[in-house]
CSV table of C-alpha atoms in Angstrom, one decimal:
chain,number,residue,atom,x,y,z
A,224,UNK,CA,112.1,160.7,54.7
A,225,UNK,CA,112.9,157.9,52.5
A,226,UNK,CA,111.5,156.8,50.5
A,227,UNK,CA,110.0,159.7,49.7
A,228,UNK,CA,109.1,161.3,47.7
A,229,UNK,CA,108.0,159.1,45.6
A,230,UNK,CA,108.5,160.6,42.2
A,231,UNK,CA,109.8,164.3,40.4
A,232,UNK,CA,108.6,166.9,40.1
A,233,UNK,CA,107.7,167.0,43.8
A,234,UNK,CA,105.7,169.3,45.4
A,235,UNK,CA,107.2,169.8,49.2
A,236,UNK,CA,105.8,171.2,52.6
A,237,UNK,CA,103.6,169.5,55.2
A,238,UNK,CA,102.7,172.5,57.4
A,239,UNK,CA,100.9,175.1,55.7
A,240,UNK,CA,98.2,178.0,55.9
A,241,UNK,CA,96.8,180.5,53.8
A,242,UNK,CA,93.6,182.5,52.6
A,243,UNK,CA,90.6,180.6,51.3
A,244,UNK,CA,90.3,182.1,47.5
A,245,UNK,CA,87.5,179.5,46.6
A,246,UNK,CA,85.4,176.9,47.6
A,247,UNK,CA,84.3,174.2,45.5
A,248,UNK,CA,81.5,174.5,43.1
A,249,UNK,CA,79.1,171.6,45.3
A,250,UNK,CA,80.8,172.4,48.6
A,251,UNK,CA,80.2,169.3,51.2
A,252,UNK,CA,78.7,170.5,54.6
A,253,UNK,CA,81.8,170.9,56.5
A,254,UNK,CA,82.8,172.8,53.7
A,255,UNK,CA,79.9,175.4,53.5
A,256,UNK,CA,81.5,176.1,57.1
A,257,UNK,CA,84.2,177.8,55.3
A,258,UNK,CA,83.8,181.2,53.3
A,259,UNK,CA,86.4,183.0,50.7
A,260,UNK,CA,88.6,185.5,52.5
A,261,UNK,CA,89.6,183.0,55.3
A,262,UNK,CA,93.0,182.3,57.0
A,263,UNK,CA,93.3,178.3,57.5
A,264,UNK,CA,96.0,176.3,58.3
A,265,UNK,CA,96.5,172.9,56.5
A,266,UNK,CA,98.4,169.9,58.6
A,267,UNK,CA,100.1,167.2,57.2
A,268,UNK,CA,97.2,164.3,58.2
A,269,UNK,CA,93.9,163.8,59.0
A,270,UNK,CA,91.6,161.9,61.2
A,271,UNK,CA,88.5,162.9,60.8
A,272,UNK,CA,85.9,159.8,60.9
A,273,UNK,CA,86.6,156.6,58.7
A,274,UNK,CA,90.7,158.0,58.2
A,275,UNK,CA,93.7,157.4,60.5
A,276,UNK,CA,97.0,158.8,60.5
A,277,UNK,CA,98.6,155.0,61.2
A,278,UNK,CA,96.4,154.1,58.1
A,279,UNK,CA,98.8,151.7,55.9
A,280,UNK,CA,97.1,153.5,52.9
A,281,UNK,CA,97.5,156.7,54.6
A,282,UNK,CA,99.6,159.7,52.4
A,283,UNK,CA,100.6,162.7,53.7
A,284,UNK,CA,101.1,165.9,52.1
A,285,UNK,CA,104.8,167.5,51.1
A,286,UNK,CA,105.8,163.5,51.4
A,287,UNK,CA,103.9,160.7,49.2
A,288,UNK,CA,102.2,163.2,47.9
A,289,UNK,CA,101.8,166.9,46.9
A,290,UNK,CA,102.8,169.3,49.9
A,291,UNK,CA,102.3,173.3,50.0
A,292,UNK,CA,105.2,174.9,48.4
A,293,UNK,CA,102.9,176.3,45.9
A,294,UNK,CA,100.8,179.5,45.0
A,295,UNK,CA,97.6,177.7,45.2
A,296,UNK,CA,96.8,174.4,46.9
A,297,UNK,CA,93.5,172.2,47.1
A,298,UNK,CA,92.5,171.1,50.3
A,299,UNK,CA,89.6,168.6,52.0
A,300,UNK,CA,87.2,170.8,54.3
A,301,UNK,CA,87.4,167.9,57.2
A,302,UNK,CA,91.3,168.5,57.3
A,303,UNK,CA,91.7,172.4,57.6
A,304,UNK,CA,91.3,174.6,61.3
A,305,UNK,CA,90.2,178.1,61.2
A,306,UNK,CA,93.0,180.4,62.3
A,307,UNK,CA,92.2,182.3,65.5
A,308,UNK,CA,92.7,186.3,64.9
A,309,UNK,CA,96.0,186.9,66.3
A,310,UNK,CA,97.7,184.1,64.4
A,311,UNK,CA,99.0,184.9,61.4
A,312,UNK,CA,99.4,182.4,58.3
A,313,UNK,CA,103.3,182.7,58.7
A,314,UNK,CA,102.4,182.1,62.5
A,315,UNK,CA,100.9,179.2,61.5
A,316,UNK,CA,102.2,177.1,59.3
A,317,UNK,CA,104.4,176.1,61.5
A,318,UNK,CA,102.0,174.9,64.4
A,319,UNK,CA,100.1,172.6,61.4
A,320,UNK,CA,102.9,169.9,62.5
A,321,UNK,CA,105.1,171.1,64.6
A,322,UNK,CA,102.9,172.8,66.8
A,323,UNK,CA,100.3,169.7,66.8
A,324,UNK,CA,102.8,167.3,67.3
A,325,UNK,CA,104.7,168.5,70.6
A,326,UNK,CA,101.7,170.0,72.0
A,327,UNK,CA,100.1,166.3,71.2
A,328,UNK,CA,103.2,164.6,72.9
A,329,UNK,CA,102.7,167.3,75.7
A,330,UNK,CA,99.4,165.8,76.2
A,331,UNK,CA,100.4,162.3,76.0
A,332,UNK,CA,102.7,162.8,79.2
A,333,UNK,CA,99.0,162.9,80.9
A,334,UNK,CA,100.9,165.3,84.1
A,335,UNK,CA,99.3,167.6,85.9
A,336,UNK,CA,100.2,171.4,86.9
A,337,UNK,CA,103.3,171.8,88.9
A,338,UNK,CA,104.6,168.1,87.6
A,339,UNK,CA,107.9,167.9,85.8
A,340,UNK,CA,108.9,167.5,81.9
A,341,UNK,CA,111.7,167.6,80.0
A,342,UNK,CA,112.2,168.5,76.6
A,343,UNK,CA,115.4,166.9,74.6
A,344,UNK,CA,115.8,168.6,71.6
A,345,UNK,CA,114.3,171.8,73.4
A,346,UNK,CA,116.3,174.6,70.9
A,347,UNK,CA,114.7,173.1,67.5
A,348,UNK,CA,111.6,173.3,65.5
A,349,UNK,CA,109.4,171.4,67.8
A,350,UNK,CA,111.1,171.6,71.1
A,351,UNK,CA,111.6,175.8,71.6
A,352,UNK,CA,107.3,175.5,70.9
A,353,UNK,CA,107.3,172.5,73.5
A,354,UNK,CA,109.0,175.2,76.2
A,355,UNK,CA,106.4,177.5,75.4
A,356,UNK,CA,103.5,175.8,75.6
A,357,UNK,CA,104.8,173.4,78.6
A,358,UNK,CA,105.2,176.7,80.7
A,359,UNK,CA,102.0,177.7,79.7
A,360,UNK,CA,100.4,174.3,80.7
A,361,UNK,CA,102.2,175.0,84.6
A,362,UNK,CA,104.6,172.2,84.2
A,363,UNK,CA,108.0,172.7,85.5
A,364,UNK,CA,109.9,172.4,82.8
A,365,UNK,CA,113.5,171.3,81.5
A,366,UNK,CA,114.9,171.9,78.3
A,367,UNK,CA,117.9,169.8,77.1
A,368,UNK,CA,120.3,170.3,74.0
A,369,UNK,CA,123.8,170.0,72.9
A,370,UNK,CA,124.2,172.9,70.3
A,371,UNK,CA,125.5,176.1,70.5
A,372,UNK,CA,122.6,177.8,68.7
A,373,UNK,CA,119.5,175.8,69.8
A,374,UNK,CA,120.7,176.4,73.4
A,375,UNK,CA,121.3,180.1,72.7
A,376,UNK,CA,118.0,179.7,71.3
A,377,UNK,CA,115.9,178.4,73.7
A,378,UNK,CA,117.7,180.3,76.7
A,379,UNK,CA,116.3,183.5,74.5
A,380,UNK,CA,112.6,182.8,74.9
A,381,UNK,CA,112.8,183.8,78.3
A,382,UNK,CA,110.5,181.5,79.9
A,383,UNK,CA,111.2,179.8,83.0
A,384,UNK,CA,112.5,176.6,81.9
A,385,UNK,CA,115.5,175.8,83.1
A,386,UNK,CA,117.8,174.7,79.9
A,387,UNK,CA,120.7,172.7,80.5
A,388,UNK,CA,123.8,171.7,77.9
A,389,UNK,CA,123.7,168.1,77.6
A,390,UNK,CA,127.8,168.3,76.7
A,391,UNK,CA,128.7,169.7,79.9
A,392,UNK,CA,125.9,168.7,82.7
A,393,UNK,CA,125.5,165.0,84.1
A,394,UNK,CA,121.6,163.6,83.8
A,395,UNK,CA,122.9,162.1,87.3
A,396,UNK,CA,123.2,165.5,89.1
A,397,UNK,CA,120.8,167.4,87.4
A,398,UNK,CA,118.6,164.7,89.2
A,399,UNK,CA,119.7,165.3,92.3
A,400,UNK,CA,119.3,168.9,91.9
A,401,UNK,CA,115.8,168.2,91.6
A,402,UNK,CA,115.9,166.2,94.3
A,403,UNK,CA,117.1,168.9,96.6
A,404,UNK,CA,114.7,171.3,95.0
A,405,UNK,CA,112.0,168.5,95.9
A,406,UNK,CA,113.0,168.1,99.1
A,407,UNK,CA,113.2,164.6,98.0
A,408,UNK,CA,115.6,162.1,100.1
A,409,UNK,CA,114.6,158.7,98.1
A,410,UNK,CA,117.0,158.6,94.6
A,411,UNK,CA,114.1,156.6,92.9
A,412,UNK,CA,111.9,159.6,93.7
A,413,UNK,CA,114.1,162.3,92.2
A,414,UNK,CA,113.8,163.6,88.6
A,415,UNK,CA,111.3,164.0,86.0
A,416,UNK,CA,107.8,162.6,85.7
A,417,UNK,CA,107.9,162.9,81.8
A,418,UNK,CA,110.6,163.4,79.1
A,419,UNK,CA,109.8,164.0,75.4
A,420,UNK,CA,112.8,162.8,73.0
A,421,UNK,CA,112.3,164.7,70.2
A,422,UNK,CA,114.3,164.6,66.5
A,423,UNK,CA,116.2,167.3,67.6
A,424,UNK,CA,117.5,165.2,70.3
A,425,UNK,CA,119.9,163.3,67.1
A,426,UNK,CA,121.4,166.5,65.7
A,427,UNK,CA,118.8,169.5,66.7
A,428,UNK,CA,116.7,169.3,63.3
A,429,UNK,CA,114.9,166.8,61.0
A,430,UNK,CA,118.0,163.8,60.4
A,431,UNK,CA,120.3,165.3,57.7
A,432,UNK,CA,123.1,164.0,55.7
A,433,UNK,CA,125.8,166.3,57.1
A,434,UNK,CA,126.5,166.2,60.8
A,435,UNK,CA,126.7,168.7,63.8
A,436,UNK,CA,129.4,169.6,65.5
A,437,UNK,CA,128.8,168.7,69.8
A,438,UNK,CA,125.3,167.5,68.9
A,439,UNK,CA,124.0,164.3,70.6
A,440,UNK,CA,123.4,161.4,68.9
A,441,UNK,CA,120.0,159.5,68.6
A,442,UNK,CA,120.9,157.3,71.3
A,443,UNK,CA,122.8,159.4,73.5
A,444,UNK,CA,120.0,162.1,73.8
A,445,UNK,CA,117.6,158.6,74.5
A,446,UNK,CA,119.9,157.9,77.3
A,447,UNK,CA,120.0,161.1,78.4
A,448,UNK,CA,116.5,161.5,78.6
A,449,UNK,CA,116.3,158.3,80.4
A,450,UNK,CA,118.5,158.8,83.4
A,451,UNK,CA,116.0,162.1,84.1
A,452,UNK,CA,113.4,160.4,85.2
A,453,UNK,CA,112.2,159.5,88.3
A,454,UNK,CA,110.7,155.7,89.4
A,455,UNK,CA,107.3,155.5,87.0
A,456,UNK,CA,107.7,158.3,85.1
A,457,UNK,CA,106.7,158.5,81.0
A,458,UNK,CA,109.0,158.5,78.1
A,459,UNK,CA,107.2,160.4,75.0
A,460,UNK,CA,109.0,159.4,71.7
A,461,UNK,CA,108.7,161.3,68.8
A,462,UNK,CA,112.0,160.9,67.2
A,463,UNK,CA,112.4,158.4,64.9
A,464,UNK,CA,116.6,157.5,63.7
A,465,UNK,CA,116.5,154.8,61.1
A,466,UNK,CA,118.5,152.7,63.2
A,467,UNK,CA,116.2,152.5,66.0
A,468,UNK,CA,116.3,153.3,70.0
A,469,UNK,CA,118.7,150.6,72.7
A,470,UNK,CA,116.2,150.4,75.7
A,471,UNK,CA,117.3,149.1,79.0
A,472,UNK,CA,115.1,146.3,80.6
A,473,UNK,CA,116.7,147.2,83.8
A,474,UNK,CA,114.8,151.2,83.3
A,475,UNK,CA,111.3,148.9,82.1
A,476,UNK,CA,111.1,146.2,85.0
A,477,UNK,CA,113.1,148.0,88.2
A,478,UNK,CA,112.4,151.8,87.7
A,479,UNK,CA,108.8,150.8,85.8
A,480,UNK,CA,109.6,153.3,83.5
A,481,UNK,CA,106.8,153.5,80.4
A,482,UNK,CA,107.9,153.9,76.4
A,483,UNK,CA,105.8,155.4,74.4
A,484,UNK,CA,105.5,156.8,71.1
A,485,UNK,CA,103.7,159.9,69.8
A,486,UNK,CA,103.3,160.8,66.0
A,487,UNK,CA,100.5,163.8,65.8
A,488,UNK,CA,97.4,164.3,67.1
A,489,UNK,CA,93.5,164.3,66.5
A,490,UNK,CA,92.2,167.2,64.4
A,491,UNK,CA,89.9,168.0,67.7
A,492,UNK,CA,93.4,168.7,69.4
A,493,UNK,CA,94.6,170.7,66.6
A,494,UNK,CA,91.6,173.5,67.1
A,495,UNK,CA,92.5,173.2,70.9
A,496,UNK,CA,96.6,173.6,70.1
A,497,UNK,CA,95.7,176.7,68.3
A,498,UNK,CA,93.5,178.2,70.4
A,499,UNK,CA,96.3,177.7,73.3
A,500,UNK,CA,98.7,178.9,70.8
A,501,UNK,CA,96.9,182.4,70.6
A,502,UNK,CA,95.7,182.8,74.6
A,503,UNK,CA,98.9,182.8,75.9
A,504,UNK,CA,101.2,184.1,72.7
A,505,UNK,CA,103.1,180.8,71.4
A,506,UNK,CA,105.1,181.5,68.5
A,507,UNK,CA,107.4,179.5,66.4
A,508,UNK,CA,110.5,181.8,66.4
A,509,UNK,CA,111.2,181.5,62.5
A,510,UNK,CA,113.2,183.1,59.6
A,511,UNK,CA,111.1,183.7,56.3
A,512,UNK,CA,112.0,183.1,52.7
A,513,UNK,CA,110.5,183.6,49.3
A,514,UNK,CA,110.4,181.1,47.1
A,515,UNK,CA,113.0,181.7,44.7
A,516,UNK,CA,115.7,181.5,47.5
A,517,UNK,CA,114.5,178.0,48.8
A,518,UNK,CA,117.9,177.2,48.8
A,519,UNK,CA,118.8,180.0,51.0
A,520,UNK,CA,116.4,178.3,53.5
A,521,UNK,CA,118.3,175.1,52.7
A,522,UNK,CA,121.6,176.7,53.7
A,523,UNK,CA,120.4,178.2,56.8
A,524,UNK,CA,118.7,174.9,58.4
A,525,UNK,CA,122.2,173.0,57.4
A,526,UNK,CA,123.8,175.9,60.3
A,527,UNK,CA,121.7,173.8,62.9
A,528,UNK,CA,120.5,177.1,64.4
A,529,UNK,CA,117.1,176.2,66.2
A,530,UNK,CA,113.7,177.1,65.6
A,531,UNK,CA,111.5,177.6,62.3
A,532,UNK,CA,112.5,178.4,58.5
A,533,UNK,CA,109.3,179.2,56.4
A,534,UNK,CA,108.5,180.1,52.9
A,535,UNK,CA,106.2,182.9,52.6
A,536,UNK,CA,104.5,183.1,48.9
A,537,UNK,CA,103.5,186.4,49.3
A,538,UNK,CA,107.3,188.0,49.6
C-alpha cells in the first residue's frame, strides 16, 4: 500500500490476536478490564473517543507503523476486543480486518431480511466471510468471481448463496432471473438492492504486481456490480485500484442508484462482528504458516486461491 511502509526494518500484519502475557505496570481503567491469560484480537484502527480512522494523522498498524508479525506486541486497552470462547486466536486474526470490514460494509447496505446482496469478490479474504455472515443476516445473497479457485472456493462453503462466474454469466440475465424468481415484471424493479465491490473484485486478493489469469479487472467487476442492481439500490465500495472507479451518471440520475464507500467500522461493531462470528460459526477458511516460511505464505497468496493465509507464532 504505497507508500508504505515507510521505512526498514518493518514490522507487517494488521489483523492480529493473541494471549494477554502482561499488563502495564499503571494500567488505565479500560485496561484493568483486561487480566493475563486472555485471548484478544488486535484490529488495524481505532475509534474509540477523541480518534478516527479518516484521521489525517491517523497510523495503522503492519502499514505506517509496526504491525503483528512478532512474538510479542504492545497494544492500547481502548483498541483490543475480548475473544468469545469458541473463537480461536488463529480464528481471529483474521476477523480483526477482514471480518470487521465486510461485516461493516454488510451493515452499511442498511437491508433488511429476505432483501438481496451481492458480493463481487465473494471467493477471497473478505468476500467468502461476507457469504457467511450475509446468510446468517437472512439476506439473499449472490456471490460473484471470475477465478477458478475463489469460485471453487466459495461454492465449498455450502451456504445458500447462489455464486455465479462473472467470465461466463451476463449481469443482464442474471437480473432477469431474479426477476422471474421475484415475480417481478418491471426491468427497473429486477435485481439487487445492494452490491459490495470488494478488492477481490480487481484480481481476487489485495492488488498485486503479478496478474491473474480470467480475473476481472477493477472496473470490470464495478460494472459488473453495477448492472445487478435494481432502480435505488446501494453500491458499498471497499475496493480501492490506484486508478480510480468510471461511474455512469446515467446509473446516478435515471436508476438513482447510491455510491458509497466503506473502510472499517466502529470498535462497538467489532464486539458485535465477533459475537455474530461465534453464534452462528463464521470462519475465515485459512492456511497457517510459521514464521520462518513467510515466504511460503507469499507463494501461496500469488496462486490467487481464495480465502485466508495466517501466520501462527506458536508453530
Amino acid at each position: 500500500m504505497r507508500p508504505d511502509p515507510p521505512s526498514f526494518p518493518h514490522i507487517s500484519c494488521h489483523e492480529f490476536a493473541g494471549t494477554i502475557v502482561s499488563l502495564s505496570a499503571n494500567p488505565s481503567g479500560i485496561a484493568k478490564n483486561y487480566r493475563v491469560g486472555q485471548k484478544v484480537g488486535a484490529p488495524g484502527k481505532s475509534d474509540h473517543a477523541g480518534y478516527s480512522v479518516f484521521c489525517s494523522k491517523a497510523n495503522n498498524n503492519g502499514i505506517n507503523r509496526n504491525g503483528g508479525f512478532s512474538e510479542y506486541a504492545v497494544v492500547d486497552a481502548r483498541q483490543v476486543a475480548l475473544l468469545p470462547e469458541e473463537i480461536s486466536p488463529v480464528d481471529a486474526a483474521p476477523l480483526m480486518c477482514a471480518g470487521i470490514t465486510i461485516f461493516g460494509a454488510l451493515k452499511r447496505c442498511k437491508l433488511e431480511r429476505g432483501q438481496r446482496v451481492g458480493i463481487v469478490g465473494a471467493g477471497g479474504g473478505l468476500g467468502h466471510l461476507g457469504l457467511q455472515f450475509a446468510i446468517a443476516m437472512g439476506l439473499r445473497t449472490l456471490g460473484v468471481d471470475a477465478a477458478d479457485g475463489p469460485l471453487q472456493l466459495a461454492r465449498d462453503l455450502k451456504t445458500d448463496a447462489q455464486i455465479v462466474d462473472a467470465r461466463t454469466e451476463k449481469a443482464e440475465l442474471i437480473v432477469q432471473r431474479i426477476g422471474e424468481e421475484d415475480g417481478e415484471s418491471k426491468s427497473a424493479n429486477m435485481g439487487l438492492d445492494a452490491v459490495i465491490i470488494l478488492p477481490e473484485g480487481q484480481s481476487v486478493g489485495i492488488p498485486r504486481s503479478r496478474p491473474i489469469r480470467h480475473s476481472l479487472t477493477s472496473q470490470k467487476g464495478f460494472d459488473y456490480g453495477m448492472k445487478l442492481l435494481k432502480n435505488h439500490g446501494i453500491c458499498v465500495v471497499v475496493s480501492f485500484p490506484e486508478a480510480g472507479f468510471h461511474v455512469s451518471a446515467r446509473d446516478l440520475v435515471f436508476r438513482d442508484i447510491t455510491v458509497t464507500g466503506s473502510l472499517v467500522s466502529s470498535n462497538k461493531t467489532l464486539h458485535e462482528m465477533l459475537d455474530f462470528a461465534a453464534k452462528h460459526n463464521v470462519k475465515a477458511v485459512s492456511k497457517t504458516f510459521p514464521l520462518d516460511n513467510l515466504n511460503g505464505l507469499v507463494e501461496e497468496y500469488n496462486k490467487a486461491a481464495g480465502g485466508k493465509l495466517v501466520v501462527d507464532m506458536s508453530l
